[in-house]
Amino acid sequence: MADLESREAKNRANNGYYYNNNNGSGGVAYRDHHRRHESDGGGWTSWLIPAFVVANVAVFVVAMYVNNCPRNVVAYHGKCVARFLGRLSFQPLRENPLLGPSSSTLEKLGGLSWVKVVHGNQGWRLLTCIWLHAGVIHLLANMLSLVFIGIRLEQQFGFVRIGAIYLISGFGGTVLSTLFLRTSISVGASGALFGLLGAMLSELITNWTIYTNKAAAMFTLLFVIVINLAVGLLPHVDNFAHIGGFLTGFLLGFILLLRPQFGWAERRDLPANVRVKSRHKAYQYIFLLVSLALLVAGFAVGLVMLFRGVNANDKCRWCHYLSCVPTSKWQCD
């Protein structure tokens, strides 16, 4: 299953799109079952993730309605696709191969633009862009990933924690992306989805002692993450949003996804002379405090750099290779 992150070049003549494939749906499925009954509220009914899916689909329909291809398409770009849909028809394939609206429509509705965020005082775009999608293919891939990853996590940890990880990770991804990619419009939920993957990894680490077959689970999860990040090295893929979302979710997992250690649930059945274990192990608290400090510091530094107009590429000359590696077959923008 794929998950696409689309960054659309401002140059209308170029009409470049940035994609991402994210096969992250398997991460939760490969996690080992807990060896005990969950005492900290396991077994929630998932409703927030389905609501996110509905919201993303609704926003896409609104975007297509506003786009109104039959009225606004430029003749030399070609004809609208699926013209029987009327004003909901898609832009010509040469302009948007993902079957979606134009770049100007995405920008109008809240796509991420460095110029508008920094010089137009439109910081709200750092959040609105994660609800927009460049096309049907982009939307379908992201929503399939969200369903396969998010529903299981919400059932295990509840809507508050998973909703917070999703939204904050999406925000973290857009901040890092904007620091490095300044000449394009960004839309897509890949940063938020990578945040869920990152949280799955840190949850496995911090709750290490309560899992069986943890080495196999770790290997599988790392394989999924590495493959998806590697895809981000291809041209027209915004890997900075993926990395920012992943790092944010990874830190949030240590903060929000702690589980009680093995034996805590059975403490009431122990003999009176048996010492009751603490709810969490010391290393879990250490991970929590370090992650909280890093998360606060990272957002503070990133936002200050962003709104001061600092170009992160000037601070890290090689970092652009994290998003695209040029070869004899292709060039990076």
Tab-separated table of C-alpha atoms in Angstrom:
chain	number	residue	atom	x	y	z
A	1	MET	CA	0.000	0.000	0.000
A	2	ALA	CA	1.272	3.427	-0.848
A	3	ASP	CA	1.250	6.729	0.904
A	4	LEU	CA	2.047	9.779	-1.142
A	5	GLU	CA	3.399	13.135	-0.060
A	6	SER	CA	2.845	15.688	-2.747
A	7	ARG	CA	4.753	18.921	-3.056
A	8	GLU	CA	3.651	21.009	-5.956
A	9	ALA	CA	6.036	23.412	-7.675
A	10	LYS	CA	4.901	26.994	-7.805
A	11	ASN	CA	5.989	27.247	-11.374
A	12	ARG	CA	2.701	26.614	-13.182
A	13	ALA	CA	4.481	25.771	-16.410
A	14	ASN	CA	6.452	23.048	-14.642
A	15	ASN	CA	3.551	21.728	-12.557
A	16	GLY	CA	5.875	19.390	-10.623
A	17	TYR	CA	4.463	17.060	-7.994
A	18	TYR	CA	6.352	15.404	-5.177
A	19	TYR	CA	5.295	11.909	-4.240
A	20	ASN	CA	5.950	9.465	-1.448
A	21	ASN	CA	5.220	5.769	-1.143
A	22	ASN	CA	4.637	4.640	2.434
A	23	ASN	CA	4.148	0.960	3.085
A	24	GLY	CA	3.686	1.586	6.780
A	25	SER	CA	0.439	-0.278	7.196
A	26	GLY	CA	2.071	-3.427	8.443
A	27	GLY	CA	3.849	-1.977	11.467
A	28	VAL	CA	1.103	-2.511	14.000
A	29	ALA	CA	0.105	-5.857	12.550
A	30	TYR	CA	3.566	-7.206	13.208
A	31	ARG	CA	3.605	-6.139	16.848
A	32	ASP	CA	3.527	-9.000	19.288
A	33	HIS	CA	0.539	-9.441	21.518
A	34	HIS	CA	0.924	-8.231	25.056
A	35	ARG	CA	1.522	-11.057	27.522
A	36	ARG	CA	-1.099	-9.792	29.939
A	37	HIS	CA	-4.492	-8.157	29.965
A	38	GLU	CA	-4.213	-4.415	29.489
A	39	SER	CA	-4.871	-2.646	32.779
A	40	ASP	CA	-4.408	0.877	31.488
A	41	GLY	CA	-7.523	1.120	29.342
A	42	GLY	CA	-6.926	-1.141	26.350
A	43	GLY	CA	-9.737	-2.069	24.004
A	44	TRP	CA	-11.101	1.297	22.908
A	45	THR	CA	-13.466	1.562	19.978
A	46	SER	CA	-11.835	3.435	17.113
A	47	TRP	CA	-13.841	6.438	15.936
A	48	LEU	CA	-11.321	9.273	15.559
A	49	ILE	CA	-9.302	7.699	12.752
A	50	PRO	CA	-12.459	6.969	10.687
A	51	ALA	CA	-13.516	10.574	11.379
A	52	PHE	CA	-10.139	11.781	10.072
A	53	VAL	CA	-10.674	9.737	6.914
A	54	VAL	CA	-14.149	11.230	6.391
A	55	ALA	CA	-12.799	14.723	6.994
A	56	ASN	CA	-9.990	14.272	4.452
A	57	VAL	CA	-12.397	12.961	1.827
A	58	ALA	CA	-14.810	15.835	2.485
A	59	VAL	CA	-12.018	18.398	2.156
A	60	PHE	CA	-10.952	16.846	-1.136
A	61	VAL	CA	-14.500	17.060	-2.509
A	62	VAL	CA	-14.647	20.722	-1.475
A	63	ALA	CA	-11.293	21.326	-3.160
A	64	MET	CA	-12.550	19.807	-6.408
A	65	TYR	CA	-15.750	21.877	-6.211
A	66	VAL	CA	-13.742	25.071	-5.731
A	67	ASN	CA	-11.323	24.048	-8.473
A	68	ASN	CA	-14.079	23.863	-11.121
A	69	CYS	CA	-11.862	22.537	-13.921
A	70	PRO	CA	-14.310	23.074	-16.845
A	71	ARG	CA	-14.395	26.762	-16.096
A	72	ASN	CA	-10.789	27.451	-15.179
A	73	VAL	CA	-8.658	25.028	-17.194
A	74	VAL	CA	-6.181	26.587	-19.622
A	75	ALA	CA	-6.650	25.229	-23.125
A	76	TYR	CA	-3.002	24.385	-23.801
A	77	HIS	CA	-2.899	22.196	-20.659
A	78	GLY	CA	-5.409	19.835	-22.237
A	79	LYS	CA	-8.934	18.751	-21.377
A	80	CYS	CA	-10.366	18.029	-17.955
A	81	VAL	CA	-10.337	14.373	-16.896
A	82	ALA	CA	-13.666	12.659	-16.110
A	83	ARG	CA	-15.657	15.551	-17.535
A	84	PHE	CA	-18.924	13.766	-16.705
A	85	LEU	CA	-18.301	14.876	-13.104
A	86	GLY	CA	-18.924	18.472	-14.111
A	87	ARG	CA	-17.183	20.999	-11.894
A	88	LEU	CA	-15.753	18.101	-9.869
A	89	SER	CA	-13.746	16.851	-12.852
A	90	PHE	CA	-9.959	16.672	-12.558
A	91	GLN	CA	-7.248	18.851	-14.018
A	92	PRO	CA	-5.582	17.609	-17.246
A	93	LEU	CA	-3.120	14.812	-16.607
A	94	ARG	CA	-0.191	16.833	-17.916
A	95	GLU	CA	-0.909	19.374	-15.177
A	96	ASN	CA	-1.836	16.991	-12.343
A	97	PRO	CA	-1.197	13.270	-12.935
A	98	LEU	CA	-2.658	12.417	-9.502
A	99	LEU	CA	-6.229	13.223	-10.626
A	100	GLY	CA	-6.859	16.307	-8.566
A	101	PRO	CA	-7.134	20.103	-8.492
A	102	SER	CA	-4.723	22.736	-9.711
A	103	SER	CA	-1.831	24.111	-7.685
A	104	SER	CA	-3.568	27.483	-7.423
A	105	THR	CA	-6.608	25.831	-5.824
A	106	LEU	CA	-4.450	24.017	-3.292
A	107	GLU	CA	-2.674	27.249	-2.445
A	108	LYS	CA	-5.985	29.079	-2.080
A	109	LEU	CA	-7.384	26.464	0.305
A	110	GLY	CA	-4.395	26.350	2.656
A	111	GLY	CA	-1.495	24.543	1.008
A	112	LEU	CA	1.840	25.109	2.722
A	113	SER	CA	3.789	28.006	1.258
A	114	TRP	CA	6.933	29.391	2.884
A	115	VAL	CA	6.338	32.872	1.519
A	116	LYS	CA	2.794	33.051	2.854
A	117	VAL	CA	3.706	31.562	6.237
A	118	VAL	CA	6.708	33.791	6.890
A	119	HIS	CA	5.910	36.992	5.018
A	120	GLY	CA	2.122	36.709	4.884
A	121	ASN	CA	1.634	35.890	8.579
A	122	GLN	CA	-0.338	32.772	7.643
A	123	GLY	CA	1.054	30.296	10.130
A	124	TRP	CA	-2.241	28.388	10.068
A	125	ARG	CA	-1.066	26.814	6.811
A	126	LEU	CA	1.293	24.632	8.861
A	127	LEU	CA	-1.807	22.711	9.958
A	128	THR	CA	-4.291	23.115	7.111
A	129	CYS	CA	-1.941	21.604	4.521
A	130	ILE	CA	-2.110	18.156	6.127
A	131	TRP	CA	-5.845	17.979	5.326
A	132	LEU	CA	-5.383	18.725	1.620
A	133	HIS	CA	-4.440	16.194	-1.049
A	134	ALA	CA	-3.140	16.658	-4.557
A	135	GLY	CA	-5.390	14.039	-6.132
A	136	VAL	CA	-7.450	10.886	-5.827
A	137	ILE	CA	-4.343	8.672	-5.927
A	138	HIS	CA	-2.673	10.737	-3.208
A	139	LEU	CA	-5.830	10.700	-1.068
A	140	LEU	CA	-6.480	6.979	-1.486
A	141	ALA	CA	-2.910	5.999	-0.590
A	142	ASN	CA	-2.828	8.200	2.508
A	143	MET	CA	-6.226	7.105	3.779
A	144	LEU	CA	-5.460	3.403	3.321
A	145	SER	CA	-2.257	3.911	5.299
A	146	LEU	CA	-4.133	5.826	7.986
A	147	VAL	CA	-6.767	3.117	8.346
A	148	PHE	CA	-4.272	0.249	8.588
A	149	ILE	CA	-1.923	2.055	10.982
A	150	GLY	CA	-4.230	4.310	12.946
A	151	ILE	CA	-7.217	2.132	13.811
A	152	ARG	CA	-5.151	-0.505	15.613
A	153	LEU	CA	-3.224	2.167	17.517
A	154	GLU	CA	-6.416	3.946	18.541
A	155	GLN	CA	-7.897	0.669	19.774
A	156	GLN	CA	-4.828	0.110	21.933
A	157	PHE	CA	-4.190	3.603	23.277
A	158	GLY	CA	-7.373	5.626	22.792
A	159	PHE	CA	-8.325	8.580	20.620
A	160	VAL	CA	-6.731	11.318	22.759
A	161	ARG	CA	-3.172	10.036	22.560
A	162	ILE	CA	-3.286	8.837	18.949
A	163	GLY	CA	-5.075	11.988	17.803
A	164	ALA	CA	-2.422	14.113	19.524
A	165	ILE	CA	0.417	12.138	17.931
A	166	TYR	CA	-1.167	12.403	14.478
A	167	LEU	CA	-1.735	16.165	14.610
A	168	ILE	CA	1.504	17.153	16.339
A	169	SER	CA	3.558	14.916	14.042
A	170	GLY	CA	1.903	16.443	11.000
A	171	PHE	CA	2.808	19.872	12.365
A	172	GLY	CA	6.393	18.793	13.005
A	173	GLY	CA	6.689	17.493	9.465
A	174	THR	CA	5.482	20.734	7.925
A	175	VAL	CA	7.848	22.821	10.049
A	176	LEU	CA	10.923	20.840	8.965
A	177	SER	CA	9.763	20.730	5.363
A	178	THR	CA	9.273	24.483	5.224
A	179	LEU	CA	12.716	25.108	6.690
A	180	PHE	CA	14.375	23.271	3.794
A	181	LEU	CA	11.950	23.521	0.836
A	182	ARG	CA	10.968	27.131	0.297
A	183	THR	CA	9.816	27.387	-3.317
A	184	SER	CA	6.943	24.937	-3.459
A	185	ILE	CA	3.432	24.321	-2.175
A	186	SER	CA	3.024	21.323	0.106
A	187	VAL	CA	-0.056	19.221	0.797
A	188	GLY	CA	-0.546	15.776	2.297
A	189	ALA	CA	-0.727	13.815	5.534
A	190	SER	CA	2.500	11.827	5.157
A	191	GLY	CA	4.231	13.638	8.015
A	192	ALA	CA	1.394	12.669	10.350
A	193	LEU	CA	1.458	9.074	9.113
A	194	PHE	CA	5.203	8.818	9.602
A	195	GLY	CA	4.604	10.175	13.088
A	196	LEU	CA	2.417	7.164	13.842
A	197	LEU	CA	5.201	4.884	12.576
A	198	GLY	CA	7.708	6.685	14.777
A	199	ALA	CA	5.414	6.346	17.781
A	200	MET	CA	5.072	2.610	17.119
A	201	LEU	CA	8.849	2.274	17.229
A	202	SER	CA	9.331	4.210	20.468
A	203	GLU	CA	6.378	2.394	22.057
A	204	LEU	CA	8.095	-0.913	21.346
A	205	ILE	CA	11.356	0.383	22.828
A	206	THR	CA	9.934	1.922	25.996
A	207	ASN	CA	7.672	-1.085	26.676
A	208	TRP	CA	10.381	-3.569	25.702
A	209	THR	CA	10.108	-5.792	28.775
A	210	ILE	CA	6.442	-6.687	28.297
A	211	TYR	CA	6.731	-8.049	24.757
A	212	THR	CA	7.691	-11.483	23.475
A	213	ASN	CA	9.462	-12.039	20.138
A	214	LYS	CA	10.490	-8.399	20.335
A	215	ALA	CA	13.553	-8.801	18.113
A	216	ALA	CA	11.365	-9.951	15.210
A	217	ALA	CA	8.912	-7.124	15.843
A	218	MET	CA	11.742	-4.571	15.944
A	219	PHE	CA	13.310	-5.882	12.737
A	220	THR	CA	10.008	-5.804	10.846
A	221	LEU	CA	9.133	-2.316	12.000
A	222	LEU	CA	12.592	-0.947	11.205
A	223	PHE	CA	12.451	-2.563	7.764
A	224	VAL	CA	9.135	-0.841	6.996
A	225	ILE	CA	10.458	2.528	8.202
A	226	VAL	CA	13.770	2.313	6.327
A	227	ILE	CA	12.098	1.308	3.062
A	228	ASN	CA	9.673	4.236	3.252
A	229	LEU	CA	12.382	6.747	4.105
A	230	ALA	CA	14.534	5.364	1.292
A	231	VAL	CA	11.735	6.018	-1.194
A	232	GLY	CA	11.944	9.633	-0.103
A	233	LEU	CA	15.391	9.893	-1.709
A	234	LEU	CA	13.807	9.745	-5.153
A	235	PRO	CA	13.116	12.988	-7.027
A	236	HIS	CA	9.827	14.815	-6.458
A	237	VAL	CA	9.466	13.297	-2.992
A	238	ASP	CA	9.409	15.523	0.092
A	239	ASN	CA	11.384	13.463	2.580
A	240	PHE	CA	11.768	16.359	5.009
A	241	ALA	CA	8.081	16.139	5.919
A	242	HIS	CA	8.518	12.414	6.477
A	243	ILE	CA	11.619	12.836	8.639
A	244	GLY	CA	10.097	15.679	10.661
A	245	GLY	CA	6.895	13.757	11.262
A	246	PHE	CA	8.764	10.565	12.118
A	247	LEU	CA	11.061	12.253	14.651
A	248	THR	CA	8.139	14.065	16.271
A	249	GLY	CA	6.096	10.883	16.563
A	250	PHE	CA	9.124	8.955	17.828
A	251	LEU	CA	9.554	11.386	20.732
A	252	LEU	CA	5.819	11.537	21.424
A	253	GLY	CA	5.682	7.751	21.684
A	254	PHE	CA	8.048	7.839	24.663
A	255	ILE	CA	5.838	10.489	26.277
A	256	LEU	CA	2.327	9.241	25.548
A	257	LEU	CA	2.483	5.496	24.957
A	258	LEU	CA	3.935	4.116	28.178
A	259	ARG	CA	2.464	0.819	29.374
A	260	PRO	CA	2.616	-0.486	32.967
A	261	GLN	CA	5.295	-3.100	33.452
A	262	PHE	CA	4.503	-6.789	33.584
A	263	GLY	CA	2.908	-7.777	36.886
A	264	TRP	CA	1.355	-4.404	37.720
A	265	ALA	CA	-2.133	-5.607	36.849
A	266	GLU	CA	-1.810	-8.588	39.202
A	267	ARG	CA	-0.525	-6.612	42.217
A	268	ARG	CA	-3.849	-6.888	44.057
A	269	ASP	CA	-3.685	-10.677	43.971
A	270	LEU	CA	-0.217	-10.862	45.506
A	271	PRO	CA	0.342	-11.860	49.147
A	272	ALA	CA	0.544	-9.030	51.627
A	273	ASN	CA	4.224	-9.635	52.290
A	274	VAL	CA	5.159	-9.365	48.617
A	275	ARG	CA	6.440	-5.997	47.524
A	276	VAL	CA	4.312	-4.302	44.872
A	277	LYS	CA	6.185	-3.255	41.761
A	278	SER	CA	6.078	0.339	40.586
A	279	ARG	CA	3.786	1.089	37.652
A	280	HIS	CA	6.658	1.967	35.306
A	281	LYS	CA	10.351	1.223	35.176
A	282	ALA	CA	12.962	3.911	35.772
A	283	TYR	CA	14.200	3.858	32.189
A	284	GLN	CA	10.678	4.652	30.963
A	285	TYR	CA	10.660	7.859	32.994
A	286	ILE	CA	14.115	8.743	31.696
A	287	PHE	CA	12.967	8.268	28.093
A	288	LEU	CA	9.904	10.406	28.844
A	289	LEU	CA	11.840	13.330	30.323
A	290	VAL	CA	14.550	13.322	27.644
A	291	SER	CA	11.989	13.093	24.840
A	292	LEU	CA	9.901	15.903	26.313
A	293	ALA	CA	12.953	18.155	26.529
A	294	LEU	CA	14.040	17.347	22.977
A	295	LEU	CA	10.525	17.863	21.614
A	296	VAL	CA	10.087	21.275	23.247
A	297	ALA	CA	13.575	22.381	22.223
A	298	GLY	CA	13.114	21.137	18.668
A	299	PHE	CA	9.842	22.972	18.135
A	300	ALA	CA	11.172	26.137	19.758
A	301	VAL	CA	14.300	26.232	17.598
A	302	GLY	CA	12.451	25.217	14.440
A	303	LEU	CA	9.699	27.822	14.783
A	304	VAL	CA	12.150	30.596	15.644
A	305	MET	CA	14.246	29.749	12.588
A	306	LEU	CA	11.154	29.547	10.392
A	307	PHE	CA	9.626	32.889	11.332
A	308	ARG	CA	12.997	34.618	11.221
A	309	GLY	CA	13.293	33.484	7.623
A	310	VAL	CA	16.349	31.282	8.181
A	311	ASN	CA	17.136	28.928	5.321
A	312	ALA	CA	18.091	25.622	6.942
A	313	ASN	CA	20.065	24.653	3.838
A	314	ASP	CA	22.595	27.355	4.773
A	315	LYS	CA	23.109	25.669	8.149
A	316	CYS	CA	23.380	22.163	6.712
A	317	ARG	CA	24.914	22.023	3.247
A	318	TRP	CA	24.453	18.279	2.816
A	319	CYS	CA	20.927	17.953	4.223
A	320	HIS	CA	19.298	18.365	0.813
A	321	TYR	CA	20.509	14.849	0.027
A	322	LEU	CA	18.053	13.573	2.643
A	323	SER	CA	15.213	14.470	0.303
A	324	CYS	CA	16.723	13.697	-3.084
A	325	VAL	CA	19.908	12.031	-4.304
A	326	PRO	CA	20.812	13.015	-7.891
A	327	THR	CA	21.949	10.265	-10.242
A	328	SER	CA	22.683	9.872	-13.934
A	329	LYS	CA	18.986	8.982	-14.383
A	330	TRP	CA	17.472	12.086	-12.756
A	331	GLN	CA	18.213	15.510	-11.358
A	332	CYS	CA	16.897	17.009	-8.133
A	333	ASP	CA	15.005	20.292	-8.087
